[in-house]
XYZ file of C-alpha atoms in Angstrom:
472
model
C -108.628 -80.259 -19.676
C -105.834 -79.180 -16.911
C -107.756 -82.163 -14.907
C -107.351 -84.774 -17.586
C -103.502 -84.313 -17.686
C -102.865 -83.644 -13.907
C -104.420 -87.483 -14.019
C -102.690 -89.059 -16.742
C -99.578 -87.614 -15.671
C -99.869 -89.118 -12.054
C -101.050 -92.560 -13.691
C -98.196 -92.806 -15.457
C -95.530 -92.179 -12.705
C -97.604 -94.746 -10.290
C -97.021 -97.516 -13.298
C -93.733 -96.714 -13.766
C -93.315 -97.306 -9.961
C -94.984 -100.422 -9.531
C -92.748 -101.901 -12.985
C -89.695 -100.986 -10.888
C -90.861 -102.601 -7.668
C -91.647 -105.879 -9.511
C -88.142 -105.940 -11.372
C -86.266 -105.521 -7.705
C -88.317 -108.192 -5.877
C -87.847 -110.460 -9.093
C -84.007 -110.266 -8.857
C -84.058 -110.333 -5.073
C -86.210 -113.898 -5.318
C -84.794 -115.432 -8.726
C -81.048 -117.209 -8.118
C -78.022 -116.228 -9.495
C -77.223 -117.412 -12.888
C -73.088 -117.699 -13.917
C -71.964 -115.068 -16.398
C -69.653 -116.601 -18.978
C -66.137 -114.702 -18.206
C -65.038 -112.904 -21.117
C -61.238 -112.923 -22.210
C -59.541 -110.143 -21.033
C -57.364 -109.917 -24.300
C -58.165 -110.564 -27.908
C -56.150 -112.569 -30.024
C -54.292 -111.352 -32.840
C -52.494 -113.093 -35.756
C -48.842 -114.198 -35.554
C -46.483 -113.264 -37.789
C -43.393 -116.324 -38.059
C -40.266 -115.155 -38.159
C -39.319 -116.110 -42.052
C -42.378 -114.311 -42.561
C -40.282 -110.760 -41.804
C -37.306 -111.568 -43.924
C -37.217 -109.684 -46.751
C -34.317 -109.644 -49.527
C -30.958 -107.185 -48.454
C -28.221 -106.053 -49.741
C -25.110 -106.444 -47.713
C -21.257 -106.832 -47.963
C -19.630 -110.030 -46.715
C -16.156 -109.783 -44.480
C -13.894 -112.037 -43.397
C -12.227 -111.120 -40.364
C -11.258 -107.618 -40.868
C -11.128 -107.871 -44.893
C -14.229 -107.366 -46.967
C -14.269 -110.119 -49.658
C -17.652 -109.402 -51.514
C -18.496 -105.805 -51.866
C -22.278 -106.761 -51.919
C -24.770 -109.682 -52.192
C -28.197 -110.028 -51.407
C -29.427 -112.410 -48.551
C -32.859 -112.551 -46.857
C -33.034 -110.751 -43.411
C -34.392 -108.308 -41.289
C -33.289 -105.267 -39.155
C -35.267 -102.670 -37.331
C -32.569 -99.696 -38.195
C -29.943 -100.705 -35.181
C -29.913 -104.104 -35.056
C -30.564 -107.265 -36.970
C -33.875 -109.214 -35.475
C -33.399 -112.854 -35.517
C -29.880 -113.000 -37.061
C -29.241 -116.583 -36.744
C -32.763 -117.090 -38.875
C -31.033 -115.085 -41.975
C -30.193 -117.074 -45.285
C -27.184 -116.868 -46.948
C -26.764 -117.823 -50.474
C -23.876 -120.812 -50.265
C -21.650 -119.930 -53.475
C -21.176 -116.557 -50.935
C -20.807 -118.600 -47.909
C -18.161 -120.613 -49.913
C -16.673 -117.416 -51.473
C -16.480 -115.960 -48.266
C -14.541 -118.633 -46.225
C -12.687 -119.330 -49.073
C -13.752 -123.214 -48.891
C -12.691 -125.917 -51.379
C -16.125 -127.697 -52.357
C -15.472 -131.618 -54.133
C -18.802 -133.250 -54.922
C -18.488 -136.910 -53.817
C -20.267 -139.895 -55.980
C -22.586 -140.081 -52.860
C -24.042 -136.581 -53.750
C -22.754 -135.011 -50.268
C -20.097 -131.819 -50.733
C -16.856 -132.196 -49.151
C -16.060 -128.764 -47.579
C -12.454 -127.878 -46.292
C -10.734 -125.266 -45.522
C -7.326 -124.406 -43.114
C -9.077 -125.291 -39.782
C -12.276 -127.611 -41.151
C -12.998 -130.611 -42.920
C -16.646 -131.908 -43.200
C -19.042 -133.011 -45.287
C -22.140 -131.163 -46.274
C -25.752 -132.735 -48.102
C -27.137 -130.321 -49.843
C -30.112 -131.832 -50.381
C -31.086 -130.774 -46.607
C -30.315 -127.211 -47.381
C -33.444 -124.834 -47.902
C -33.870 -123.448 -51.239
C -35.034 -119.958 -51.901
C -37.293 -119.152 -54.601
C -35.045 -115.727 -55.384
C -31.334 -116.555 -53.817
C -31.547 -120.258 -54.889
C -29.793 -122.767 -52.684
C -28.915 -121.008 -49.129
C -27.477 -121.662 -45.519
C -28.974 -120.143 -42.742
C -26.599 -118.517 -40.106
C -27.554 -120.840 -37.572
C -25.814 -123.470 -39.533
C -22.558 -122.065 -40.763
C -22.515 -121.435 -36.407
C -23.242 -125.213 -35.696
C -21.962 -126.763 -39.117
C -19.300 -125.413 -39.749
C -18.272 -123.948 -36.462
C -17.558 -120.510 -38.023
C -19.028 -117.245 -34.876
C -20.727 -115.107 -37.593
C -22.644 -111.349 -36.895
C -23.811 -108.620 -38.766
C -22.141 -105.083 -38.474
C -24.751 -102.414 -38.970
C -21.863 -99.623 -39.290
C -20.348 -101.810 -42.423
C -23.638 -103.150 -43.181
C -21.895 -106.185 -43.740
C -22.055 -110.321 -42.784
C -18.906 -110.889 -40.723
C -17.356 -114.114 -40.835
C -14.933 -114.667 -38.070
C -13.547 -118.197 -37.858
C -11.329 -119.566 -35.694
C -8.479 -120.826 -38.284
C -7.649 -117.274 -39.428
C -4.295 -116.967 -37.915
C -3.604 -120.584 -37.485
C -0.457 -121.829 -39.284
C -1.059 -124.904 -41.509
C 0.616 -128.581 -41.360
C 2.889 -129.141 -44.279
C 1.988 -131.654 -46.915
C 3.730 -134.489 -48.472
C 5.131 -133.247 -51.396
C 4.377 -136.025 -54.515
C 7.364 -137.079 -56.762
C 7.480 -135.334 -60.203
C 8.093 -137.510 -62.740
C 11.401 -137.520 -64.717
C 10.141 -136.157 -68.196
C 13.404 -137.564 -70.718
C 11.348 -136.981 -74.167
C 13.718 -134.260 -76.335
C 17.123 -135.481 -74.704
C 19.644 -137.043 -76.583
C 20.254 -140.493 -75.770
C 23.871 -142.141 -75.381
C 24.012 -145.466 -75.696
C 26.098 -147.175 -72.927
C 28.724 -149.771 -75.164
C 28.044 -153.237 -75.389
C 31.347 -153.927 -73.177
C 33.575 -151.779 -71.086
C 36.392 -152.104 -68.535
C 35.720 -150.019 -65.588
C 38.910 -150.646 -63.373
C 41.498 -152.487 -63.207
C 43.979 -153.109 -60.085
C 46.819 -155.314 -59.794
C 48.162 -155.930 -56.064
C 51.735 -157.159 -55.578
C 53.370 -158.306 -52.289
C 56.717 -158.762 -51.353
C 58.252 -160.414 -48.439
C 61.810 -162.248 -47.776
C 63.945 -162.327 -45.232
C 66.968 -160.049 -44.633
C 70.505 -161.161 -44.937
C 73.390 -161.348 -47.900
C 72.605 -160.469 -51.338
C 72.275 -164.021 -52.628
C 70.393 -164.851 -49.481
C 67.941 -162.139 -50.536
C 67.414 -162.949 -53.137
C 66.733 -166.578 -52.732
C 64.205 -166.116 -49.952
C 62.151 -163.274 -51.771
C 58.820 -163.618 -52.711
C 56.498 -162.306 -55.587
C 52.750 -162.943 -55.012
C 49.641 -160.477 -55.949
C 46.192 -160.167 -56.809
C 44.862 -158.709 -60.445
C 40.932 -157.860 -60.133
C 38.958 -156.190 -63.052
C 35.047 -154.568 -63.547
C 33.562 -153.458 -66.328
C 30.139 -153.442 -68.112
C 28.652 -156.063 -70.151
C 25.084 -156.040 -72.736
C 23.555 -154.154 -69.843
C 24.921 -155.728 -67.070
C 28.149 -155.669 -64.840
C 30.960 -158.264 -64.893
C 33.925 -158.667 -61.879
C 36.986 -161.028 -61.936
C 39.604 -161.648 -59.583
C 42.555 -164.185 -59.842
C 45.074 -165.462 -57.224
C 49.084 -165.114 -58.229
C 50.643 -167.151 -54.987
C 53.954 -166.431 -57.439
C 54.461 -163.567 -60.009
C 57.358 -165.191 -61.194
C 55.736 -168.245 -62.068
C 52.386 -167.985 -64.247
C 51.370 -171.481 -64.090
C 50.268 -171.063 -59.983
C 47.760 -168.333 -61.328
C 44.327 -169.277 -60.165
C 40.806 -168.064 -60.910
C 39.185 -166.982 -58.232
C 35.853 -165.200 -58.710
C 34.314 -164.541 -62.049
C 30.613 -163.102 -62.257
C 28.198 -161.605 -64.492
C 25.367 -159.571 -62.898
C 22.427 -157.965 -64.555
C 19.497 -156.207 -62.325
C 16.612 -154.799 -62.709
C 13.681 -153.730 -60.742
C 11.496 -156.697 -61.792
C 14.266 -159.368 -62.763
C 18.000 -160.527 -62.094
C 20.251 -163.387 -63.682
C 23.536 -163.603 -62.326
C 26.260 -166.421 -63.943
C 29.473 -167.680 -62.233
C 30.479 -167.991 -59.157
C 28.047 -166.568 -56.506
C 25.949 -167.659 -53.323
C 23.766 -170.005 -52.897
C 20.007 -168.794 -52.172
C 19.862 -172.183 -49.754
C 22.253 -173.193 -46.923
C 24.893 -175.096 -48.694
C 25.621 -178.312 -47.936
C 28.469 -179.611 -49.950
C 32.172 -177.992 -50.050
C 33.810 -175.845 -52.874
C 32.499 -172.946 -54.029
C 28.814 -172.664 -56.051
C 29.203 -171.926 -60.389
C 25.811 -171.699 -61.902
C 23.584 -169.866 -63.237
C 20.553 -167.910 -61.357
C 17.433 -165.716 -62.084
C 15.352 -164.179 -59.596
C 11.429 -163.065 -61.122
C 9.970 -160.573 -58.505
C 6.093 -159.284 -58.676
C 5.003 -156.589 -56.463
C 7.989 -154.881 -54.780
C 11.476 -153.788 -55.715
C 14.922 -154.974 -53.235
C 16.965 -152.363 -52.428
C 19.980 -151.717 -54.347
C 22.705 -154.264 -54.538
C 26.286 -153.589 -53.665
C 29.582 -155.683 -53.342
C 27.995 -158.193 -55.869
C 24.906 -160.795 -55.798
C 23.634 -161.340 -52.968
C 20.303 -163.647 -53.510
C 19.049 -163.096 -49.656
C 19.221 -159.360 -50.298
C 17.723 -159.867 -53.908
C 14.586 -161.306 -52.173
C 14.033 -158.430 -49.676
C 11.863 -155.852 -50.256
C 12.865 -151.885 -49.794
C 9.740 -150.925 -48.995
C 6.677 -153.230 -47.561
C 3.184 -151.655 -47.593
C 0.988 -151.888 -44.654
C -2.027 -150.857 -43.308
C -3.210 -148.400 -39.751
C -6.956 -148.810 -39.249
C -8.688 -148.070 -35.817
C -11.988 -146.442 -34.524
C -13.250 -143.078 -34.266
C -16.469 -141.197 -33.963
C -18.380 -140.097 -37.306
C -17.400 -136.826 -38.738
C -13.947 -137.115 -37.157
C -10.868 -135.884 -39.610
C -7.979 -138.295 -39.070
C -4.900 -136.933 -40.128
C -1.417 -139.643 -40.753
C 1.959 -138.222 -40.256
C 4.844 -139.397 -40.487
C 7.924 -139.486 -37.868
C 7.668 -136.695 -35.618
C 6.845 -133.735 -37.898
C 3.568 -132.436 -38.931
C 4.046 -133.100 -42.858
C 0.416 -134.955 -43.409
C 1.107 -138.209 -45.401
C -2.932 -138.638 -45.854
C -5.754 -137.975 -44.623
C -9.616 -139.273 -44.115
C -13.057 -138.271 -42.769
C -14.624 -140.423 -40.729
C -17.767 -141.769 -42.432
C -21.097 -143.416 -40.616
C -18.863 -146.697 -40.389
C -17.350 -145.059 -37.717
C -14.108 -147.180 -38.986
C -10.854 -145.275 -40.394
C -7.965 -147.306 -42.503
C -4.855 -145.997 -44.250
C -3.927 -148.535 -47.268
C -0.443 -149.131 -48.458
C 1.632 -147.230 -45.440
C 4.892 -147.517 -46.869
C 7.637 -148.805 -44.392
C 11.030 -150.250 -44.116
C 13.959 -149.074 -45.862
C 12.134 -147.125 -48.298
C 10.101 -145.219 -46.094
C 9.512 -144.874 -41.931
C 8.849 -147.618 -39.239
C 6.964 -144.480 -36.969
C 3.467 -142.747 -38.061
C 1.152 -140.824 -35.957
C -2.045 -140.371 -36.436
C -4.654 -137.026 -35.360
C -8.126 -137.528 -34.677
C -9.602 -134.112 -34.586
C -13.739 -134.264 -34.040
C -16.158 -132.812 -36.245
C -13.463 -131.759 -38.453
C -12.253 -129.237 -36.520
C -8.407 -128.637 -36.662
C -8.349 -125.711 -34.277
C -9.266 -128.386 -31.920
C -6.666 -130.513 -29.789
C -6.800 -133.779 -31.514
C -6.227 -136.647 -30.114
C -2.583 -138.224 -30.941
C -2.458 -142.288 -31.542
C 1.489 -143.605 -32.412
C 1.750 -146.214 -34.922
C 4.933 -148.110 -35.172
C 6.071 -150.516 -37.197
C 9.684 -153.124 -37.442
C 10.281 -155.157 -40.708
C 12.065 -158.818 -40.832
C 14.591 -159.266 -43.784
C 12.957 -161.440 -45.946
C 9.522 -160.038 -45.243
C 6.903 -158.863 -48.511
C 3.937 -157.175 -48.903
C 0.534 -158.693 -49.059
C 0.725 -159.888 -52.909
C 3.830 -159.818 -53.704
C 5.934 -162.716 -54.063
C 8.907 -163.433 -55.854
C 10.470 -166.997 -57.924
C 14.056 -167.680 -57.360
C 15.512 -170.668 -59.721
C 19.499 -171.553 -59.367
C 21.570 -174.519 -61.191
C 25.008 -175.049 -61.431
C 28.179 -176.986 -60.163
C 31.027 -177.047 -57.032
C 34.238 -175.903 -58.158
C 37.385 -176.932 -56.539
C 40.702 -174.991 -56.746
C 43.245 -177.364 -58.597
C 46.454 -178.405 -57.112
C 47.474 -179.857 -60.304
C 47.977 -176.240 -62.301
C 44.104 -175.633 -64.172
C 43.640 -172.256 -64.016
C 39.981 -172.393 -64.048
C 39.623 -175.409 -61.453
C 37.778 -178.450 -61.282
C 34.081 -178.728 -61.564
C 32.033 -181.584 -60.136
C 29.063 -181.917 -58.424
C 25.695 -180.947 -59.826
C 23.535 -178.462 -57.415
C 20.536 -176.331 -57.690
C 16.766 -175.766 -56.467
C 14.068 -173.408 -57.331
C 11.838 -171.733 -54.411
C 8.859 -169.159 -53.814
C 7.886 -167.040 -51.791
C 4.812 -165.274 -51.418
C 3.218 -161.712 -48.783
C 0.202 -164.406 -47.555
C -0.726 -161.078 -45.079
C 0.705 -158.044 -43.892
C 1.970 -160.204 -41.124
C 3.148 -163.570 -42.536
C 4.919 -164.595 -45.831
C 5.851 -167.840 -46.410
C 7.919 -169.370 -48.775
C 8.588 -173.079 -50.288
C 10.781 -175.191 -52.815
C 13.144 -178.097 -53.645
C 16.890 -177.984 -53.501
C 19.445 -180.791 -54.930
C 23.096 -180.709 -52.717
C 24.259 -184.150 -52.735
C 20.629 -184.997 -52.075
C 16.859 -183.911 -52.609
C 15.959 -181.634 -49.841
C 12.535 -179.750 -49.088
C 13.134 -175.961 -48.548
C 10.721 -173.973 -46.111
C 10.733 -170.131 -45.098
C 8.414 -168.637 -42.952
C 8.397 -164.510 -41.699
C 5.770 -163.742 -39.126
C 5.332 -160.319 -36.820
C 2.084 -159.420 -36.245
C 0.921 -155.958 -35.269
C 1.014 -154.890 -32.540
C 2.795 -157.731 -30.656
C 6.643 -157.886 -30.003
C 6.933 -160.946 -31.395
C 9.151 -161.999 -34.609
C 9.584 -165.177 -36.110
C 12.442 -166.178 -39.089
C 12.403 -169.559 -39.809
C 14.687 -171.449 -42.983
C 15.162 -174.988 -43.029
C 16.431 -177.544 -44.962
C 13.906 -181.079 -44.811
């Protein structure tokens, strides 16, 4: 039995021996087959970066001053610092509460947004929407957008917003007219007639020598004149007395009834003509001037109808070019009080409408162009000048001047009043064609039919002024 497993024992080990010898000289024969390389590392699923915000509570600053004790925003921080800061949403009420913006909504659904140092324009249909904050702004933006540097203080566990217009000192602003309110006052009615003043003048000369040569070559002459008020209007006479002594020489001079208003003269007696004259005497008629669209300056020393024609104030218009987003600001002289202002739209075109010059306002504007809103940049400056021809109106506005009357003579023969002969008159109009050219056109009767034409022409921007009234 010992012999039986001595044998099986060494049979075994001589197979086991001859299975190894085979497997060696196999490999050592059979060619070498490519092992597919195997990644070193193993991939792992990514995580994005909205995917670790979570909802926080935190206080909001501005500057140095804490204006919202708390509000929640999404974010992330790791205990010492916030992770991805400029990924964090902000609700926008708090972004406007914080910066202390003024939000209009403009009929083209985007959000005007200005504050001291920004003016810009916001849609808020490209702002994300969170399911829990509602309607937010991530950081990123108010850094880009709205050019405010924003961080997070872990200490104060609060948003700080630090932008750059927090010390800067703001341009005045045109200050609009209050209206006169006059309901609850007693009213005084002015009297139908009054005499303002009255003022006689007497001269005296002679010549020196005995008493009764005195007194025969002594003279007596003077001058009465008298104003007053009349059914709304103003009345002035004045009468020549070559000899006191002697009321028969007493001649009328000047007498003249005025009434203005804003929209409408009439004027009756002796005045100017509105045409060069071409007979003799003086001009006795009656006149009314219609106006539509501006207002002459206030009259004094009497009618005068070229001044009646003239506008105080002619409105005109600064447009020029600009890049989109740009805030143009319009001042006026050399001060910084902003007359108005505009935002550049995708036009890429800005234009100021009705610029008031002339008497009644300045001949010199400026205008800032400061990009992408920003007014704590240096803007740049474009000057804007402007000169206005008498006689010149605004685009629109015209006016209708109609005159008739007679030439008065001084007698020689003792009428007081004078002698009246010749027929005159004419009626004319004149109307703003453009902001550079007004024209104007009528008919005029002085000792014979004559074609009146007026034409006023400076354009912008040129040094060039024409003022032409003729007679045909």
């Amino acid at each position: 039995m010992k012999i039986i497993s001595l044998a099986y024992l060494a049979v075994t080990t001589l197979l086991c021996s001859l299975i190894t010898i085979t497997s060696v000289f196999a490999q050592t024969l059979a060619p070498e087959v490519s092992k597919p390389e195997v990644a070193a590392t193993t991939s792992s699923p990514r995580r994005n970066d909205s995917d670790q915000l979570i909802i926080l509570p935190v206080g909001v600053n501005l500057g140095k001053q804490n204006v919202i004790p708390s509000t929640l925003v999404r974010g992330f921080e790791d205990g010492s610092q916030a992770i991805n800061f400029e990924t964090w949403l902000i609700p926008l009420d708090d972004v406007i509460q914080g910066l202390k913006l003024d939000v209009k909504p403009l009929e083209d659904g985007l959000l005007e947004v200005r504050s001291p140092g920004l003016v810009t324009r916001i849609n808020p249909e490209e702002l994300p929407t969170d399911p829990e904050l509602g309607v937010v702004i991530p950081v990123k933006t108010i850094q880009t957008l709205l050019g405010v540097p924003t961080e997070f203080d872990m200490i104060e566990y609060a948003i700080k917003f630090n932008p750059p217009w927090l010390n800067m000192r703001r341009k005045g602003r045109r200050t609009p007219e209050i209206p006169v309110v006059l309901e609850g006052l007693s009213e005084i009615d002015a009297p139908a007639f009054s005499i303002s003043a009255i003022r006689q003048r007497v001269n005296i000369s002679g010549r020196g020598g005995g008493s009764s040569s005195f007194s025969n070559s002594t003279n007596y002459s003077g001058e009465f004149t008298s104003v007053g008020t009349l059914l709304g209007g103003s009345w002035f006479l004045r009468t020549s007395q070559p000899d006191l002594t002697n009321t028969g020489t007493f001649r009328l001079q000047e007498a003249q009834y005025f009434r203005q208003t804003d929209a409408a003269d009439f004027v009756l007696g002796s005045q100017p003509t509105f045409w060069q004259s071409q007979g003799t005497g003086q001009y006795w008629g009656a006149t009314t001037i219609q106006r539509w669209g501006f207002t002459p300056p206030l009259s004094r020393g009497g009618f005068s109808p070229s001044q009646r024609l003239q506008a105080n104030d002619i409105g005109r218009s600064i447009t020029g070019e600009a890049e989109p987003g740009t805030l143009v600001q319009l001042t006026q002289g050399f001060n910084d009080v902003v007359v108005d202002e505009i935002l550049v739209d995708s036009s890429g075109v800005y234009r100021f409408e009705n610029v008031i010059t002339g008497r009644g306002g300045s001949n010199t504007y400026r205008v800032f162009l400061y990009p992408d809103g920003q007014l704590t940049a240096d803007p740049e400056i474009r000057e804007a000048k402007f000169s206005t021809l008498p006689g010149q109106l605004t685009k629109g506005a015209s006016a209708l001047v109609v005159s008739t009357g007679l030439s008065r003579e001084s007698s020689q023969n003792g009428n007081f009043f004078g002698e009246f002969t010749d027929v005159r008159g004419g009626i004319a109009y004149r109307l703003g064609v453009t902001e550079d050219l007004t024209l104007g056109m009528g008919v005029v009767y002085d000792e014979s039919v004559l074609g009146l034409g007026e034409l006023f022409y400076q354009p912008a921007g040129f040094p060039l002024k024409v003022k032409v009234s003729a007679l045909l």
